[in-house]
Each structure stands twice: as C-alpha cells, then as structure tokens.
Coordinates of C-alpha atoms and ligand atoms in Angstrom, one line a residue:
M1 CA 99.6 50.1 112.9
I2 CA 97.3 53.1 111.7
N3 CA 94.8 52.6 109.5
N4 CA 93.1 55.1 107.0
T5 CA 89.7 54.4 107.7
D6 CA 90.1 54.2 111.2
I7 CA 91.0 57.5 111.6
S8 CA 88.1 59.3 109.6
D9 CA 85.9 57.2 111.3
R10 CA 86.8 58.3 114.8
I11 CA 87.1 62.3 113.6
V12 CA 82.9 61.3 111.9
A13 CA 82.6 60.3 116.0
I14 CA 84.0 63.3 117.2
F15 CA 81.8 65.5 114.6
Q16 CA 78.6 63.2 115.7
K17 CA 78.7 63.6 119.4
M18 CA 80.0 67.5 119.0
L19 CA 77.6 68.5 116.2
S20 CA 74.3 67.6 115.2
N21 CA 73.3 67.8 111.7
E22 CA 70.2 65.8 112.0
T23 CA 68.4 68.4 109.6
K24 CA 70.9 69.7 107.2
N25 CA 74.5 69.4 106.4
V26 CA 76.7 71.2 108.8
L27 CA 78.9 74.0 107.0
L28 CA 82.3 75.0 106.9
H29 CA 81.0 78.6 107.9
E30 CA 78.1 80.1 107.8
P31 CA 76.8 84.0 108.2
A32 CA 74.6 84.4 111.4
F33 CA 71.9 87.2 110.8
K34 CA 70.8 87.9 114.4
G35 CA 71.7 91.2 115.3
N36 CA 70.5 94.9 113.7
E37 CA 70.7 93.6 109.8
W38 CA 66.9 94.0 109.2
T39 CA 66.7 97.7 110.7
Y40 CA 70.0 99.1 108.6
I41 CA 68.9 97.6 105.7
K42 CA 65.7 99.0 105.6
E43 CA 66.5 102.4 106.7
C44 CA 69.0 102.1 103.2
L45 CA 66.0 101.1 101.4
D46 CA 63.3 103.5 103.1
T47 CA 66.2 106.5 102.7
G48 CA 66.6 105.8 99.2
W49 CA 70.3 105.8 100.2
V50 CA 71.6 102.5 98.7
S51 CA 74.5 103.2 96.4
S52 CA 78.5 104.2 97.0
V53 CA 77.3 107.7 99.1
G54 CA 75.7 107.3 102.5
A55 CA 75.9 107.6 106.0
Y56 CA 76.5 103.6 106.6
V57 CA 79.7 103.9 104.5
D58 CA 81.1 106.7 106.8
R59 CA 79.7 104.7 109.7
F60 CA 81.5 101.2 108.5
E61 CA 84.8 102.8 108.7
K62 CA 84.8 104.5 111.3
D63 CA 83.5 101.7 113.5
L64 CA 86.3 99.2 111.3
A65 CA 89.0 102.0 112.4
Q66 CA 87.9 102.3 116.3
F67 CA 87.5 98.4 116.4
T68 CA 91.1 97.0 115.0
G69 CA 92.9 100.6 116.1
S70 CA 93.8 101.4 112.9
P71 CA 93.8 105.4 113.0
Y72 CA 91.9 104.9 108.9
A73 CA 89.8 102.6 107.0
V74 CA 88.9 102.8 103.8
A75 CA 85.8 100.5 102.6
V76 CA 86.2 98.9 99.2
V77 CA 84.1 96.2 97.5
N78 CA 85.6 93.4 98.3
G79 CA 89.2 92.0 99.6
T80 CA 90.8 91.5 96.1
A81 CA 90.4 95.2 95.6
A82 CA 91.4 96.4 99.1
L83 CA 94.7 94.4 98.4
H84 CA 94.8 95.9 94.8
I85 CA 94.9 99.2 95.9
S86 CA 97.2 98.9 99.0
L87 CA 99.9 97.3 96.7
L88 CA 99.4 100.4 94.6
I89 CA 99.5 102.8 97.2
A90 CA 103.0 101.1 99.0
G91 CA 104.7 101.7 95.7
V92 CA 104.2 98.6 93.8
Q93 CA 104.9 99.2 90.2
P94 CA 105.0 97.3 86.8
N95 CA 107.7 94.9 86.4
D96 CA 108.8 94.6 90.3
E97 CA 108.2 91.5 92.2
V98 CA 106.2 91.1 95.4
M99 CA 106.6 88.4 98.0
I100 CA 104.0 86.4 98.7
P101 CA 103.4 82.9 100.3
S102 CA 102.8 80.3 97.7
L103 CA 99.7 78.6 100.6
T104 CA 97.1 81.5 100.1
F105 CA 93.7 81.8 98.3
V106 CA 94.4 83.2 94.4
A107 CA 93.9 87.1 95.2
T108 CA 96.9 87.8 97.0
A109 CA 98.8 86.6 94.0
N110 CA 96.0 88.5 91.5
A111 CA 96.2 91.5 93.2
V112 CA 99.9 91.6 92.5
T113 CA 99.5 90.8 88.3
Y114 CA 97.0 93.6 88.9
C115 CA 100.0 95.7 89.4
G116 CA 101.8 94.6 86.2
A117 CA 103.6 92.8 89.0
T118 CA 105.2 89.4 89.6
P119 CA 104.3 87.2 92.5
H120 CA 107.4 85.7 93.8
L121 CA 106.1 82.9 95.9
I122 CA 108.1 81.6 99.6
D123 CA 107.7 79.8 102.0
V124 CA 105.8 79.3 105.3
T125 CA 106.3 78.2 108.8
H126 CA 104.6 74.9 110.7
D127 CA 103.4 76.8 113.6
T128 CA 101.7 80.0 112.0
L129 CA 100.9 78.6 108.5
G130 CA 101.9 81.8 107.3
V131 CA 105.1 83.2 106.2
D132 CA 108.2 82.3 107.7
A133 CA 110.1 85.6 108.0
I134 CA 113.6 83.5 109.4
K135 CA 113.7 81.2 105.8
L136 CA 112.6 85.0 103.7
G137 CA 115.7 86.9 105.3
D138 CA 118.5 84.1 104.8
Y139 CA 116.5 83.9 101.1
L140 CA 116.8 87.6 100.7
K141 CA 120.7 87.5 101.6
E142 CA 120.8 85.7 99.0
I143 CA 119.1 87.1 96.1
A144 CA 118.9 90.8 96.6
I145 CA 121.6 93.0 95.4
I146 CA 121.2 96.6 96.4
Q147 CA 121.4 99.6 93.6
Q148 CA 122.6 103.0 93.5
N149 CA 119.0 104.4 93.5
G150 CA 118.3 102.8 97.6
H151 CA 116.2 99.9 96.0
Y152 CA 117.1 95.9 96.3
Y153 CA 116.6 94.0 93.2
N154 CA 116.3 89.9 92.4
K155 CA 119.8 89.4 91.2
Y156 CA 118.9 86.4 89.0
T157 CA 115.3 88.3 87.4
G158 CA 117.1 92.1 87.2
R159 CA 113.4 92.5 89.1
R160 CA 112.9 94.9 92.0
L161 CA 111.8 94.2 94.9
S162 CA 109.2 96.3 96.4
A163 CA 106.8 94.5 99.0
V164 CA 106.4 91.5 101.2
V165 CA 102.2 90.0 101.3
P166 CA 102.0 88.3 104.4
M167 CA 98.8 86.5 105.0
H168 CA 97.1 85.3 108.1
T169 CA 96.3 81.9 107.4
F170 CA 92.9 81.0 108.6
G171 CA 92.9 84.0 111.1
H172 CA 96.3 83.0 112.7
P173 CA 98.9 86.2 112.9
V174 CA 101.9 85.3 111.0
D175 CA 105.6 86.3 112.7
L176 CA 105.2 90.1 112.0
E177 CA 107.9 91.6 113.9
G178 CA 110.4 89.1 112.3
L179 CA 109.0 90.1 109.0
L180 CA 109.1 93.8 109.8
E181 CA 112.6 93.9 110.5
V182 CA 113.3 92.0 107.2
C183 CA 111.6 94.3 105.1
N184 CA 113.1 97.4 106.7
R185 CA 116.3 95.2 106.0
Y186 CA 115.7 95.4 102.1
H187 CA 113.4 98.2 102.3
L188 CA 110.3 96.9 101.5
A189 CA 106.9 97.5 102.2
L190 CA 105.0 95.4 104.6
V191 CA 101.5 95.0 103.1
E192 CA 99.2 92.4 105.3
D193 CA 96.5 90.6 103.8
A194 CA 94.3 90.5 106.7
A195 CA 91.6 89.1 104.5
E196 CA 91.0 86.3 107.3
S197 CA 92.3 87.7 110.3
L198 CA 89.2 90.5 111.6
G199 CA 89.7 89.9 115.3
S200 CA 93.1 88.4 115.5
Y201 CA 95.6 90.2 117.6
Y202 CA 99.8 90.0 117.1
K203 CA 101.3 91.0 120.2
G204 CA 98.0 92.7 121.5
K205 CA 97.9 94.7 118.2
H206 CA 95.1 93.5 116.0
T207 CA 96.6 92.3 112.4
G208 CA 96.7 94.4 109.7
T209 CA 98.0 97.3 111.7
Y210 CA 101.2 96.0 112.1
G211 CA 102.6 96.7 108.6
H212 CA 102.5 99.7 106.6
I213 CA 98.7 98.6 104.9
A214 CA 96.5 95.7 104.9
A215 CA 93.4 94.4 103.5
L216 CA 90.1 93.0 105.0
S217 CA 87.5 91.2 103.5
F218 CA 83.7 90.6 104.4
N219 CA 83.1 87.9 102.1
G220 CA 80.3 85.7 102.8
N221 CA 82.2 83.2 104.4
K222 CA 84.6 85.3 106.1
I223 CA 83.8 86.1 110.1
I224 CA 81.9 88.8 109.1
T225 CA 79.9 89.3 106.0
T226 CA 78.5 92.7 103.9
G227 CA 77.6 90.0 101.3
G228 CA 80.5 91.4 99.1
G229 CA 83.3 93.6 100.7
G230 CA 86.4 94.5 101.8
A231 CA 88.8 97.6 103.6
I232 CA 92.3 98.9 103.4
L233 CA 93.7 99.5 106.6
T234 CA 96.5 102.1 107.3
A235 CA 97.9 104.3 109.6
N236 CA 99.5 106.9 107.1
E237 CA 96.8 110.0 106.5
E238 CA 98.0 110.1 103.0
W239 CA 98.0 107.1 102.1
A240 CA 94.2 106.7 103.4
K241 CA 93.0 109.6 101.5
R242 CA 94.8 108.5 97.9
A243 CA 92.7 105.0 98.8
K244 CA 89.6 106.9 98.9
H245 CA 90.6 108.6 95.7
L246 CA 91.9 105.6 93.7
T247 CA 89.1 103.8 94.9
T248 CA 86.6 107.0 93.7
T249 CA 87.0 107.0 90.1
A250 CA 90.1 110.0 91.6
K251 CA 86.8 112.7 91.5
I252 CA 87.7 115.7 92.9
P253 CA 84.5 116.5 95.0
H254 CA 82.7 119.4 93.7
R255 CA 78.9 120.0 93.9
W256 CA 78.2 119.7 89.9
L257 CA 81.6 119.0 87.9
F258 CA 82.5 115.7 87.0
I259 CA 86.6 116.2 86.9
H260 CA 89.0 113.0 87.7
D261 CA 92.5 113.5 87.8
E262 CA 93.7 110.0 87.0
T263 CA 92.6 106.9 85.8
A264 CA 91.2 105.1 88.9
Y265 CA 88.7 102.3 90.4
N266 CA 85.1 102.2 91.1
Y267 CA 85.9 100.3 93.9
R268 CA 83.8 102.3 96.9
L269 CA 81.3 100.0 99.1
P270 CA 77.6 100.1 98.4
N271 CA 75.6 102.3 101.5
L272 CA 73.6 98.6 101.5
N273 CA 76.7 96.7 102.3
A274 CA 78.2 99.1 104.4
A275 CA 74.5 98.8 106.8
L276 CA 75.0 95.2 106.4
G277 CA 78.7 95.5 108.0
C278 CA 77.8 98.2 110.6
A279 CA 75.0 95.2 111.8
Q280 CA 77.6 92.6 111.2
L281 CA 80.5 94.3 113.2
E282 CA 78.1 95.0 116.2
Q283 CA 78.1 91.3 116.7
L284 CA 82.1 91.0 116.1
P285 CA 83.2 90.3 120.1
L286 CA 79.9 87.9 120.2
F287 CA 81.2 86.2 116.9
L288 CA 84.8 85.5 118.1
E289 CA 83.8 84.5 121.8
Q290 CA 81.9 82.0 120.3
K291 CA 84.5 80.4 117.8
R292 CA 87.3 80.6 120.5
K293 CA 84.7 78.5 122.7
L294 CA 84.1 76.0 119.8
A295 CA 88.2 75.6 119.1
N296 CA 88.9 74.9 122.4
L297 CA 86.2 72.3 122.4
Y298 CA 87.7 71.1 119.3
A299 CA 91.4 71.0 120.8
Q300 CA 90.0 69.1 123.7
E301 CA 88.4 66.3 121.6
F302 CA 90.5 65.7 118.9
K303 CA 93.3 64.9 121.8
Q304 CA 91.8 61.2 121.5
I305 CA 93.2 60.8 118.0
P306 CA 97.7 61.0 118.3
E307 CA 97.9 60.9 114.6
L308 CA 96.7 64.9 113.9
T309 CA 96.9 68.3 115.4
F310 CA 94.4 70.4 116.2
V311 CA 96.2 73.9 114.9
K312 CA 96.0 76.4 117.6
E313 CA 97.0 80.5 117.7
P314 CA 100.5 81.0 117.9
T315 CA 102.3 82.0 121.1
D316 CA 102.2 85.8 121.7
T317 CA 98.7 85.7 119.5
S318 CA 95.2 86.0 119.6
S319 CA 93.5 84.0 116.6
N320 CA 89.8 84.6 116.0
Y321 CA 90.1 81.0 115.0
W322 CA 88.2 81.6 111.5
L323 CA 88.5 78.0 110.0
N324 CA 89.2 75.8 112.6
T325 CA 92.2 73.4 111.6
L326 CA 93.4 69.8 111.7
K327 CA 96.8 68.3 110.3
L328 CA 97.9 65.4 110.3
N329 CA 101.4 65.1 111.7
T330 CA 102.5 62.8 108.7
P331 CA 101.8 64.6 105.3
D332 CA 99.8 61.6 103.6
S333 CA 97.1 63.0 100.6
S334 CA 95.7 60.1 100.1
I335 CA 95.0 59.8 104.2
R336 CA 93.7 63.4 104.0
D337 CA 91.1 62.8 100.8
E338 CA 89.6 59.5 103.0
I339 CA 89.2 62.3 105.3
L340 CA 87.5 64.7 103.4
K341 CA 85.3 62.1 101.7
K342 CA 84.4 60.1 105.2
T343 CA 83.1 63.5 106.7
N344 CA 81.5 65.4 103.9
D345 CA 79.4 61.7 102.9
H346 CA 78.4 62.1 106.6
G347 CA 77.3 65.6 106.3
F348 CA 80.0 67.3 107.9
M349 CA 81.4 69.7 105.4
T350 CA 85.0 69.5 105.4
R351 CA 87.9 71.2 103.2
P352 CA 91.2 71.0 102.2
T353 CA 93.6 74.3 102.0
W354 CA 93.8 76.0 98.6
T355 CA 96.1 74.4 95.6
P356 CA 99.3 76.4 96.6
M357 CA 100.1 79.0 94.0
H358 CA 102.7 77.2 92.2
K359 CA 100.8 74.2 91.4
L360 CA 98.8 76.5 89.6
E361 CA 99.3 76.8 86.3
I362 CA 98.4 80.5 86.2
Y363 CA 101.3 81.1 88.6
K364 CA 103.8 78.0 88.4
S365 CA 106.6 79.5 86.6
S366 CA 106.2 82.3 89.2
P367 CA 110.4 83.0 91.3
Q368 CA 109.9 81.0 93.9
M369 CA 112.3 79.6 96.8
D370 CA 112.1 76.3 98.4
L371 CA 108.5 75.3 99.1
S372 CA 108.7 72.4 100.9
V373 CA 106.6 73.5 104.8
T374 CA 103.9 74.7 102.0
E375 CA 103.8 71.2 100.4
E376 CA 103.5 69.1 103.8
I377 CA 101.2 71.3 105.0
A378 CA 98.9 71.4 101.8
S379 CA 98.7 67.5 102.0
S380 CA 98.0 67.8 105.8
V381 CA 95.5 70.1 106.3
I382 CA 92.2 69.9 106.8
N383 CA 89.4 72.9 107.3
I384 CA 86.5 71.6 109.5
P385 CA 83.0 73.3 110.4
S386 CA 83.2 76.6 112.1
S387 CA 80.4 78.8 112.0
P388 CA 80.1 80.8 115.3
A389 CA 76.3 79.1 115.4
L390 CA 77.9 76.0 115.6
L391 CA 78.3 76.3 119.0
N392 CA 74.4 75.8 120.2
S393 CA 74.9 72.8 118.9
A394 CA 78.3 72.1 120.0
T395 CA 77.5 72.7 123.9
K396 CA 74.7 70.4 123.4
E397 CA 76.5 68.0 125.4
E398 CA 77.3 70.5 128.6
Ligands
PLP401 C1 88.9 86.1 101.0 C2 90.4 86.1 100.6 C3 90.5 87.5 100.1 C4 89.9 88.4 99.3 O1 88.8 88.2 99.0 P1 87.5 88.6 98.3 O2 86.8 87.7 98.1 O3 88.1 89.8 97.3 O4 86.6 89.6 99.7 C5 92.1 87.6 99.7 N1 93.2 87.0 100.3 C6 92.6 85.7 101.1 C7 94.2 85.1 102.2 C8 91.2 85.4 101.2 O5 90.9 84.3 101.9

C-alpha cells in the first residue's frame, strides 16, 4: 500500500540529493542577472532615456522578433496588457464569447473581461496540460450555429464566438495544428497566451507564431524578465501597427501636436525595462540549456517514485521547461497537500497549479464545457524548483 508520508519523504530525499539548500530556501523560479543588465540600465540612467521612448525599446522588439521568428513584436507593460490588446486586435467585441482553458492564470480570463466579452471555459488534455483541440471541436459541433453574417454563435447564450485563447502551460506547447483547424472551421481567431512559453517550439515554430496573434510576459518569475513587461507577436503588419497605436494612447506621430484619434491605452514598455529585457534575451539560449538539463535530471531521479510522473514536453514540441512539474498518477488533493507541506517545510518551494477559473467566485458562472480533466490535473499537479541557476547545485553530484 502507498502511504502519503512515504511519497513526500521520497520527494524531499531527491531534492536533498540534487539541490543544496544549506544557506537558503530553494525558490520556485528566481531570475538571474549575470549578463549586461547593469551596463544597459546604467546607460539609460546616464543618458536620461528611462521612459517609454528610447533605443532599448526598439532593440528589444527587434531582438524578440528575431529570436521568435515573428515578423513583428510590440513591447508592452505586462503580459496581461499584451493579451488585452491582442484580443481587441483579433476582433473581440463587447458581448462576444472567447474560449479559454479553465486551467490558466487569471490574466487570461481577465483580458477577455476587459474587452467586455465573456470567457467560455474549456477543458485541457493530460499530455499537454493545455486546451484539448479534439474535445473543443466536438463541443463546438454541438453548441455553435452559423448566422448569415458568417459568424458562429453559441446557440444557448446567443453570443457570438470570436476567438480561442490556448495557453502553453508551464512552457509545454498545446496542439496548435489541431486548434488552428478548429479555429478555421468555426471562423475563430487563434490568440496564443504564450506568457509562459518563450523559447518553446511547436513542430519547429516558436510558440506564439502559429496562431494569428500572441502575448508574451516578462514578469519577474518568467524565463526572462524585464521587471514587468510583455509583448505582442504577429505576422500581420497592419495588426502590428495597430498594436503600437493602441498601446501608445493612439497618438498621431507629430513633432509637437497632441492628436489622439481614439480612446486608447498607455501600455508602452519603458526603456529601463526594455534595457533589462535586451540583457536577459542575450542569455535566453543559456537559460534554455540549463533548464533542459535540470528537467532531464529531474526526469531521471523521479523515475524512482512510481506513484508520480515527471511531466515531459509533448511529442513534436520543444518545451522551455519554465516550471518543472510532477503529476500524481492518481489525482488526490490530500496527498498533493501533504507533499506541498513536507517539501516547503524542508526549504524546497513547491506550489499547486492555479485554482481553475470555474472554481473562482468571479468566473464560476461563466459558460463552460465538461471540465473533468482540468479537475484531475488541478488536484494532481505540483510545480517544483525550476530556476536556471539551480543547475549549478543540481549537477554537484556529477
Ligand atoms: C504570467 C502570465 C500572464 C501575464 O502576466 P503579467 O504578470 O501580466 O505579465 C498571462 N497568462 C499566463 C498564463 C501567465 O502565466
């Protein structure tokens, strides 16, 4: 028989063998600033270019476009703002419904709400932890009807269905090909929440470049950070121009006149943050390599515990392994909680996944499909220490 304490003790033993926590707690995801961060930020201060105009913003956008292979990248203040603008540009209008996974960070749902639209919660798969394209396709067959204007509507709520927002959970790419097929069939925009997946690829293409438009995040806990920041990726030149316009108060460029041609947003990334981003992006290939090494070590070590699985990148993808993840083979939130307690007590930071959107008071009455896989995953998944620099201690045994 399996005993709860037994599993958590074995997990703690693996952490103690792999990771040194003699001096401090091992955090879930710590940023590393070992590159040109000081130099670039000092240059901003020395030249006075600290705010939303400056050479680093332009460079950061160019570097991001180059790294991801996206024709255009527009830098913004955070990932939530990037999602908000992406949805607006993709044509989401007040009173629409937007399909999002229930298993996500609340920003995905909030961005839909900012547009005056309603999130419609959909289920995920065990192998990607992201949106289940097949289940979504079957569900739409049942609920969607086309109207004369060429748009599909939810026949139960009467609202227009305008977009799907998959999220690449913990860096693992979802089935984008399957989703794009569903989106084409139902005339929906594919807006990728790629906040967690910078450096992750689906069939050789960077996540966020497969759909119509995408959002990245550079919050402090993400694979690279600008302190706070985000970006919009798109291959559509008109959309990229519109993204820049909407995020810079819709000001018409002029040497001195202040003409704004619509009510828009002050979402532009400051130069100081972009400077940090340029330095961080230079180190992204190193971070990706370190994180992959750490994930491989974890995968090897956790084979010793047959009651759980180390979550690996889905087939045909390359994950950035942003947050390493353990999954109980039999969902059980009491065993999960025991593991969380033991590991945190021993100085190894672990966390459960987000409370699914359909369990939050603010979104529980949103339209939703069967969410049984989401519930299983929510009670069986644990994120474990994943900082790129952990490698130094993780390889101490070798
Ligand atoms: C981090 C994150 C965002 C954006 O967060 P910001 O803090 O606004 O940059 C959006 N969606 C998901 C899934 C995220 O993890």
